[in-house]
């Protein structure tokens, strides 16, 4: 049972480049979410989804897109990376409103 | 703005002592959860307390919830060096018919052997 799997673990981008952070879960959770973690800021919610085809914005959605075509996958897209998006990104899933299961994180640096 | 604010931001204690962390939040909630994060790793769920509960125990963990004050506390008894980590509270609340989980800023706990 893999739980929540995030790829890649590390990524370096140049300003203006695009990329997709992948997140997959094998627990049949309807709820999936993306957070970013910056020093001293805790975790801030970017986008979340309550099921396939349903997504909504969190606290800091600007600069990020998401889609949910299947229950298992919830990719996070950066269309034009900026240095302010340098952060550690976590994907999490759950049966709402229960406990969240987290991936190990994706560390992104934008130069 | 973030839902939860925790204090203290950092806490350093000796092994065997108790550690208490506090969390305050702003709106009504369905439940409140505590998570632990070891350096550079993902968060791990510790305990969940529902809005109609006042206290909950799990091993060396004790959580209280005061919905009238919109606050919660996490007590770790007889701390160990292995408890060194960051601890976060998260509130689960409904908004527009769906749930959001909003995290606090965290408390960094250091337990000295």
PDB file of C-alpha atoms in Angstrom:
ATOM      1  CA  UNK A   1       0.000   0.000   0.000  1.00  0.00           C
ATOM      2  CA  UNK A   2       1.871   3.102  -1.246  1.00  0.00           C
ATOM      3  CA  UNK A   3      -0.393   5.782   0.339  1.00  0.00           C
ATOM      4  CA  UNK A   4       0.257   9.212  -1.196  1.00  0.00           C
ATOM      5  CA  UNK A   5       3.037   9.403  -3.774  1.00  0.00           C
ATOM      6  CA  UNK A   6       4.510  12.680  -4.983  1.00  0.00           C
ATOM      7  CA  UNK A   7       6.892  13.199  -7.873  1.00  0.00           C
ATOM      8  CA  UNK A   8       9.402  14.662  -8.388  1.00  0.00           C
ATOM      9  CA  UNK A   9      11.045  14.969  -4.974  1.00  0.00           C
ATOM     10  CA  UNK A  10      13.321  17.781  -6.131  1.00  0.00           C
ATOM     11  CA  UNK A  11      13.073  20.189  -9.051  1.00  0.00           C
ATOM     12  CA  UNK A  12      14.939  23.315 -10.154  1.00  0.00           C
ATOM     13  CA  UNK A  13      13.246  25.639 -12.633  1.00  0.00           C
ATOM     14  CA  UNK A  14      14.114  28.896 -14.302  1.00  0.00           C
ATOM     15  CA  UNK A  15      11.722  31.825 -14.042  1.00  0.00           C
ATOM     16  CA  UNK A  16       8.975  31.482 -16.643  1.00  0.00           C
ATOM     17  CA  UNK A  17       9.247  27.736 -17.089  1.00  0.00           C
ATOM     18  CA  UNK A  18       6.252  25.491 -16.530  1.00  0.00           C
ATOM     19  CA  UNK A  19       6.003  22.171 -14.770  1.00  0.00           C
ATOM     20  CA  UNK A  20       3.594  19.748 -13.153  1.00  0.00           C
ATOM     21  CA  UNK A  21       3.913  18.233  -9.703  1.00  0.00           C
ATOM     22  CA  UNK A  22       2.311  14.817  -9.638  1.00  0.00           C
ATOM     23  CA  UNK A  23       0.284  13.358  -6.774  1.00  0.00           C
ATOM     24  CA  UNK A  24      -1.318   9.930  -6.649  1.00  0.00           C
ATOM     25  CA  UNK A  25      -3.097   8.075  -3.849  1.00  0.00           C
ATOM     26  CA  UNK A  26      -4.260   4.474  -3.689  1.00  0.00           C
ATOM     27  CA  UNK A  27      -6.657   4.745  -0.730  1.00  0.00           C
ATOM     28  CA  UNK A  28      -9.767   5.717  -2.738  1.00  0.00           C
ATOM     29  CA  UNK A  29      -9.971   9.041  -0.878  1.00  0.00           C
ATOM     30  CA  UNK A  30     -12.402  11.535  -2.348  1.00  0.00           C
ATOM     31  CA  UNK A  31     -10.586  14.529  -0.860  1.00  0.00           C
ATOM     32  CA  UNK A  32      -7.182  15.620  -2.144  1.00  0.00           C
ATOM     33  CA  UNK A  33      -5.285  18.839  -1.575  1.00  0.00           C
ATOM     34  CA  UNK A  34      -2.057  20.696  -2.223  1.00  0.00           C
ATOM     35  CA  UNK A  35      -0.171  22.774   0.350  1.00  0.00           C
ATOM     36  CA  UNK A  36       2.976  24.798   0.222  1.00  0.00           C
ATOM     37  CA  UNK A  37       5.282  25.123   3.218  1.00  0.00           C
ATOM     38  CA  UNK A  38       7.569  28.088   3.660  1.00  0.00           C
ATOM     39  CA  UNK A  39       9.781  28.793   6.692  1.00  0.00           C
ATOM     40  CA  UNK A  40       7.754  30.270   9.532  1.00  0.00           C
ATOM     41  CA  UNK A  41       4.501  30.108   7.555  1.00  0.00           C
ATOM     42  CA  UNK A  42       3.246  26.635   8.336  1.00  0.00           C
ATOM     43  CA  UNK A  43       1.270  24.954   5.561  1.00  0.00           C
ATOM     44  CA  UNK A  44      -0.921  27.062   3.306  1.00  0.00           C
ATOM     45  CA  UNK A  45      -3.675  25.506   1.219  1.00  0.00           C
ATOM     46  CA  UNK A  46      -3.292  26.068  -2.539  1.00  0.00           C
ATOM     47  CA  UNK A  47      -6.126  24.038  -4.108  1.00  0.00           C
ATOM     48  CA  UNK A  48      -8.282  21.147  -3.055  1.00  0.00           C
ATOM     49  CA  UNK A  49     -10.692  18.658  -4.594  1.00  0.00           C
ATOM     50  CA  UNK A  50     -13.629  16.746  -3.141  1.00  0.00           C
ATOM     51  CA  UNK A  51     -13.901  14.299  -6.026  1.00  0.00           C
ATOM     52  CA  UNK A  52     -13.205  13.711  -9.697  1.00  0.00           C
ATOM     53  CA  UNK A  53     -14.148  16.775 -11.722  1.00  0.00           C
ATOM     54  CA  UNK A  54     -14.509  19.032  -8.652  1.00  0.00           C
ATOM     55  CA  UNK A  55     -11.783  21.453  -7.567  1.00  0.00           C
ATOM     56  CA  UNK A  56     -11.709  24.657  -5.543  1.00  0.00           C
ATOM     57  CA  UNK A  57      -9.271  27.339  -4.469  1.00  0.00           C
ATOM     58  CA  UNK A  58      -7.547  27.470  -1.121  1.00  0.00           C
ATOM     59  CA  UNK A  59      -5.698  30.308   0.613  1.00  0.00           C
ATOM     60  CA  UNK A  60      -2.956  30.902  -1.980  1.00  0.00           C
ATOM     61  CA  UNK A  61      -4.187  29.722  -5.428  1.00  0.00           C
ATOM     62  CA  UNK A  62      -2.602  32.355  -7.670  1.00  0.00           C
ATOM     63  CA  UNK A  63      -0.042  30.984 -10.130  1.00  0.00           C
ATOM     64  CA  UNK A  64      -1.252  27.391  -9.784  1.00  0.00           C
ATOM     65  CA  UNK A  65      -3.753  25.251 -11.697  1.00  0.00           C
ATOM     66  CA  UNK A  66      -5.218  21.877 -10.812  1.00  0.00           C
ATOM     67  CA  UNK A  67      -7.506  19.296 -12.345  1.00  0.00           C
ATOM     68  CA  UNK A  68      -8.997  16.039 -11.066  1.00  0.00           C
ATOM     69  CA  UNK A  69      -9.876  13.642 -13.854  1.00  0.00           C
ATOM     70  CA  UNK A  70      -9.614  10.501 -11.691  1.00  0.00           C
ATOM     71  CA  UNK A  71     -10.053   9.711  -7.990  1.00  0.00           C
ATOM     72  CA  UNK A  72      -6.389   8.681  -7.738  1.00  0.00           C
ATOM     73  CA  UNK A  73      -4.560  11.642  -9.305  1.00  0.00           C
ATOM     74  CA  UNK A  74      -4.388  15.349  -8.485  1.00  0.00           C
ATOM     75  CA  UNK A  75      -1.619  17.148 -10.403  1.00  0.00           C
ATOM     76  CA  UNK A  76      -0.534  20.702  -9.599  1.00  0.00           C
ATOM     77  CA  UNK A  77       0.569  22.852 -12.535  1.00  0.00           C
ATOM     78  CA  UNK A  78       2.796  25.901 -12.459  1.00  0.00           C
ATOM     79  CA  UNK A  79       2.241  27.677 -15.773  1.00  0.00           C
ATOM     80  CA  UNK A  80       4.979  30.311 -15.480  1.00  0.00           C
ATOM     81  CA  UNK A  81       7.212  29.738 -12.468  1.00  0.00           C
ATOM     82  CA  UNK A  82       8.314  32.686 -10.324  1.00  0.00           C
ATOM     83  CA  UNK A  83      10.975  32.838  -7.572  1.00  0.00           C
ATOM     84  CA  UNK A  84       8.147  33.399  -5.053  1.00  0.00           C
ATOM     85  CA  UNK A  85       7.000  29.852  -5.794  1.00  0.00           C
ATOM     86  CA  UNK A  86      10.205  28.405  -4.356  1.00  0.00           C
ATOM     87  CA  UNK A  87       8.855  26.188  -1.588  1.00  0.00           C
ATOM     88  CA  UNK A  88       8.183  22.666  -0.411  1.00  0.00           C
ATOM     89  CA  UNK A  89       4.905  21.323  -1.771  1.00  0.00           C
ATOM     90  CA  UNK A  90       2.843  18.662  -0.028  1.00  0.00           C
ATOM     91  CA  UNK A  91      -0.058  16.669  -1.370  1.00  0.00           C
ATOM     92  CA  UNK A  92      -2.550  15.177   1.084  1.00  0.00           C
ATOM     93  CA  UNK A  93      -5.698  13.077   0.871  1.00  0.00           C
ATOM     94  CA  UNK A  94      -8.450  11.920   3.215  1.00  0.00           C
ATOM     95  CA  UNK A  95     -11.947  10.632   3.762  1.00  0.00           C
ATOM     96  CA  UNK A  96     -13.505  13.908   4.876  1.00  0.00           C
ATOM     97  CA  UNK A  97     -13.532  15.089   7.543  1.00  0.00           C
ATOM     98  CA  UNK A  98     -10.991  12.585   8.834  1.00  0.00           C
ATOM     99  CA  UNK A  99      -7.236  12.599   9.074  1.00  0.00           C
ATOM    100  CA  UNK A 100      -5.069  13.744   6.206  1.00  0.00           C
ATOM    101  CA  UNK A 101      -2.460  11.425   4.733  1.00  0.00           C
ATOM    102  CA  UNK A 102       0.555  13.281   3.366  1.00  0.00           C
ATOM    103  CA  UNK A 103       3.119  12.601   0.693  1.00  0.00           C
ATOM    104  CA  UNK A 104       6.805  13.119   1.413  1.00  0.00           C
ATOM    105  CA  UNK A 105       6.905  16.485  -0.345  1.00  0.00           C
ATOM    106  CA  UNK A 106       8.368  18.036  -3.478  1.00  0.00           C
ATOM    107  CA  UNK A 107      11.091  20.628  -3.020  1.00  0.00           C
ATOM    108  CA  UNK A 108      10.939  23.242  -5.787  1.00  0.00           C
ATOM    109  CA  UNK A 109      13.522  25.955  -6.438  1.00  0.00           C
ATOM    110  CA  UNK A 110      12.815  28.676  -9.004  1.00  0.00           C
ATOM    111  CA  UNK A 111      15.865  30.639 -10.116  1.00  0.00           C
TER     112      UNK A 111
ATOM    113  CA  UNK B   1      -4.925  34.372   6.424  1.00  0.00           C
ATOM    114  CA  UNK B   2      -4.301  31.132   8.253  1.00  0.00           C
ATOM    115  CA  UNK B   3      -6.965  29.653  10.445  1.00  0.00           C
ATOM    116  CA  UNK B   4      -4.736  28.466  13.243  1.00  0.00           C
ATOM    117  CA  UNK B   5      -2.110  30.274  15.232  1.00  0.00           C
ATOM    118  CA  UNK B   6       0.073  28.309  17.577  1.00  0.00           C
ATOM    119  CA  UNK B   7       2.173  29.223  20.508  1.00  0.00           C
ATOM    120  CA  UNK B   8       4.832  29.018  21.474  1.00  0.00           C
ATOM    121  CA  UNK B   9       6.623  29.124  18.124  1.00  0.00           C
ATOM    122  CA  UNK B  10       9.486  27.184  19.666  1.00  0.00           C
ATOM    123  CA  UNK B  11       9.843  25.159  22.845  1.00  0.00           C
ATOM    124  CA  UNK B  12      12.915  23.549  24.367  1.00  0.00           C
ATOM    125  CA  UNK B  13      12.574  21.137  27.304  1.00  0.00           C
ATOM    126  CA  UNK B  14      14.486  18.390  29.074  1.00  0.00           C
ATOM    127  CA  UNK B  15      13.711  14.734  28.503  1.00  0.00           C
ATOM    128  CA  UNK B  16      11.046  13.553  30.927  1.00  0.00           C
ATOM    129  CA  UNK B  17       9.324  16.937  31.169  1.00  0.00           C
ATOM    130  CA  UNK B  18       5.888  17.688  29.751  1.00  0.00           C
ATOM    131  CA  UNK B  19       5.410  19.819  26.658  1.00  0.00           C
ATOM    132  CA  UNK B  20       2.313  21.935  26.081  1.00  0.00           C
ATOM    133  CA  UNK B  21       1.421  23.602  22.793  1.00  0.00           C
ATOM    134  CA  UNK B  22      -1.569  25.816  22.136  1.00  0.00           C
ATOM    135  CA  UNK B  23      -3.605  26.498  19.023  1.00  0.00           C
ATOM    136  CA  UNK B  24      -6.162  29.227  18.403  1.00  0.00           C
ATOM    137  CA  UNK B  25      -8.497  29.436  15.441  1.00  0.00           C
ATOM    138  CA  UNK B  26     -10.998  31.882  14.030  1.00  0.00           C
ATOM    139  CA  UNK B  27     -14.158  30.226  12.743  1.00  0.00           C
ATOM    140  CA  UNK B  28     -16.459  27.335  13.600  1.00  0.00           C
ATOM    141  CA  UNK B  29     -15.018  23.903  12.937  1.00  0.00           C
ATOM    142  CA  UNK B  30     -16.062  20.302  12.483  1.00  0.00           C
ATOM    143  CA  UNK B  31     -12.938  18.941  14.141  1.00  0.00           C
ATOM    144  CA  UNK B  32      -9.408  19.890  15.073  1.00  0.00           C
ATOM    145  CA  UNK B  33      -6.400  17.702  14.401  1.00  0.00           C
ATOM    146  CA  UNK B  34      -2.768  17.665  15.478  1.00  0.00           C
ATOM    147  CA  UNK B  35       0.091  16.599  13.239  1.00  0.00           C
ATOM    148  CA  UNK B  36       3.776  16.019  13.702  1.00  0.00           C
ATOM    149  CA  UNK B  37       6.515  16.742  11.168  1.00  0.00           C
ATOM    150  CA  UNK B  38      10.046  15.507  11.448  1.00  0.00           C
ATOM    151  CA  UNK B  39      12.592  17.667   9.669  1.00  0.00           C
ATOM    152  CA  UNK B  40      12.239  17.464   5.901  1.00  0.00           C
ATOM    153  CA  UNK B  41       9.460  14.873   6.001  1.00  0.00           C
ATOM    154  CA  UNK B  42       5.726  14.770   5.412  1.00  0.00           C
ATOM    155  CA  UNK B  43       3.247  15.364   8.216  1.00  0.00           C
ATOM    156  CA  UNK B  44       1.917  12.490  10.287  1.00  0.00           C
ATOM    157  CA  UNK B  45      -1.492  12.555  11.971  1.00  0.00           C
ATOM    158  CA  UNK B  46      -1.444  12.320  15.774  1.00  0.00           C
ATOM    159  CA  UNK B  47      -4.960  12.844  17.076  1.00  0.00           C
ATOM    160  CA  UNK B  48      -8.386  14.214  16.065  1.00  0.00           C
ATOM    161  CA  UNK B  49     -10.882  15.847  18.396  1.00  0.00           C
ATOM    162  CA  UNK B  50     -14.417  16.599  17.269  1.00  0.00           C
ATOM    163  CA  UNK B  51     -16.141  19.890  17.973  1.00  0.00           C
ATOM    164  CA  UNK B  52     -18.478  18.231  20.497  1.00  0.00           C
ATOM    165  CA  UNK B  53     -15.591  16.710  22.462  1.00  0.00           C
ATOM    166  CA  UNK B  54     -13.635  18.501  25.175  1.00  0.00           C
ATOM    167  CA  UNK B  55     -10.732  16.171  25.816  1.00  0.00           C
ATOM    168  CA  UNK B  56      -9.080  13.205  24.171  1.00  0.00           C
ATOM    169  CA  UNK B  57      -6.153  10.955  25.035  1.00  0.00           C
ATOM    170  CA  UNK B  58      -3.859   8.798  22.944  1.00  0.00           C
ATOM    171  CA  UNK B  59      -0.870   7.245  24.676  1.00  0.00           C
ATOM    172  CA  UNK B  60       1.276  10.125  25.996  1.00  0.00           C
ATOM    173  CA  UNK B  61      -0.832  12.696  24.136  1.00  0.00           C
ATOM    174  CA  UNK B  62      -3.673  14.681  25.659  1.00  0.00           C
ATOM    175  CA  UNK B  63      -5.686  17.136  23.595  1.00  0.00           C
ATOM    176  CA  UNK B  64      -8.262  19.599  24.858  1.00  0.00           C
ATOM    177  CA  UNK B  65     -10.685  21.694  22.866  1.00  0.00           C
ATOM    178  CA  UNK B  66     -12.550  24.800  24.025  1.00  0.00           C
ATOM    179  CA  UNK B  67     -14.908  25.873  21.251  1.00  0.00           C
ATOM    180  CA  UNK B  68     -16.107  28.910  23.216  1.00  0.00           C
ATOM    181  CA  UNK B  69     -12.547  30.264  23.229  1.00  0.00           C
ATOM    182  CA  UNK B  70     -11.711  28.752  19.830  1.00  0.00           C
ATOM    183  CA  UNK B  71      -8.603  27.154  21.221  1.00  0.00           C
ATOM    184  CA  UNK B  72      -6.976  23.770  21.681  1.00  0.00           C
ATOM    185  CA  UNK B  73      -3.938  22.466  23.500  1.00  0.00           C
ATOM    186  CA  UNK B  74      -1.688  19.470  22.953  1.00  0.00           C
ATOM    187  CA  UNK B  75       0.119  18.010  25.953  1.00  0.00           C
ATOM    188  CA  UNK B  76       2.925  15.512  25.485  1.00  0.00           C
ATOM    189  CA  UNK B  77       3.780  13.854  28.784  1.00  0.00           C
ATOM    190  CA  UNK B  78       7.157  12.392  29.773  1.00  0.00           C
ATOM    191  CA  UNK B  79       8.799  13.703  26.615  1.00  0.00           C
ATOM    192  CA  UNK B  80      11.579  11.830  24.847  1.00  0.00           C
ATOM    193  CA  UNK B  81      14.360  12.998  22.542  1.00  0.00           C
ATOM    194  CA  UNK B  82      12.472  11.246  19.718  1.00  0.00           C
ATOM    195  CA  UNK B  83       9.576  13.706  20.238  1.00  0.00           C
ATOM    196  CA  UNK B  84      11.761  16.459  18.768  1.00  0.00           C
ATOM    197  CA  UNK B  85       9.767  17.698  15.764  1.00  0.00           C
ATOM    198  CA  UNK B  86       7.392  20.421  14.608  1.00  0.00           C
ATOM    199  CA  UNK B  87       3.774  20.133  15.670  1.00  0.00           C
ATOM    200  CA  UNK B  88       0.855  21.630  13.761  1.00  0.00           C
ATOM    201  CA  UNK B  89      -2.828  22.010  14.466  1.00  0.00           C
ATOM    202  CA  UNK B  90      -5.303  21.830  11.605  1.00  0.00           C
ATOM    203  CA  UNK B  91      -8.982  22.693  11.578  1.00  0.00           C
ATOM    204  CA  UNK B  92     -11.502  20.957   9.359  1.00  0.00           C
ATOM    205  CA  UNK B  93     -14.424  23.179   8.504  1.00  0.00           C
ATOM    206  CA  UNK B  94     -17.152  23.250   5.945  1.00  0.00           C
ATOM    207  CA  UNK B  95     -17.268  26.025   3.401  1.00  0.00           C
ATOM    208  CA  UNK B  96     -19.711  26.216   0.506  1.00  0.00           C
ATOM    209  CA  UNK B  97     -20.741  22.637   1.237  1.00  0.00           C
ATOM    210  CA  UNK B  98     -17.211  21.217   1.099  1.00  0.00           C
ATOM    211  CA  UNK B  99     -14.452  20.736   3.621  1.00  0.00           C
ATOM    212  CA  UNK B 100     -11.230  22.654   4.015  1.00  0.00           C
ATOM    213  CA  UNK B 101      -8.308  21.732   6.244  1.00  0.00           C
ATOM    214  CA  UNK B 102      -6.401  24.810   7.375  1.00  0.00           C
ATOM    215  CA  UNK B 103      -3.140  24.575   9.261  1.00  0.00           C
ATOM    216  CA  UNK B 104      -1.544  26.702  11.919  1.00  0.00           C
ATOM    217  CA  UNK B 105       2.004  28.003  11.847  1.00  0.00           C
ATOM    218  CA  UNK B 106       3.397  25.251  14.063  1.00  0.00           C
ATOM    219  CA  UNK B 107       5.455  24.808  17.214  1.00  0.00           C
ATOM    220  CA  UNK B 108       9.050  23.585  16.982  1.00  0.00           C
ATOM    221  CA  UNK B 109       9.719  21.272  19.921  1.00  0.00           C
ATOM    222  CA  UNK B 110      13.224  20.318  20.961  1.00  0.00           C
ATOM    223  CA  UNK B 111      13.649  17.691  23.665  1.00  0.00           C
ATOM    224  CA  UNK B 112      17.118  17.626  25.178  1.00  0.00           C
ATOM    225  CA  UNK B 113      18.515  14.289  26.317  1.00  0.00           C
TER     226      UNK B 113
END
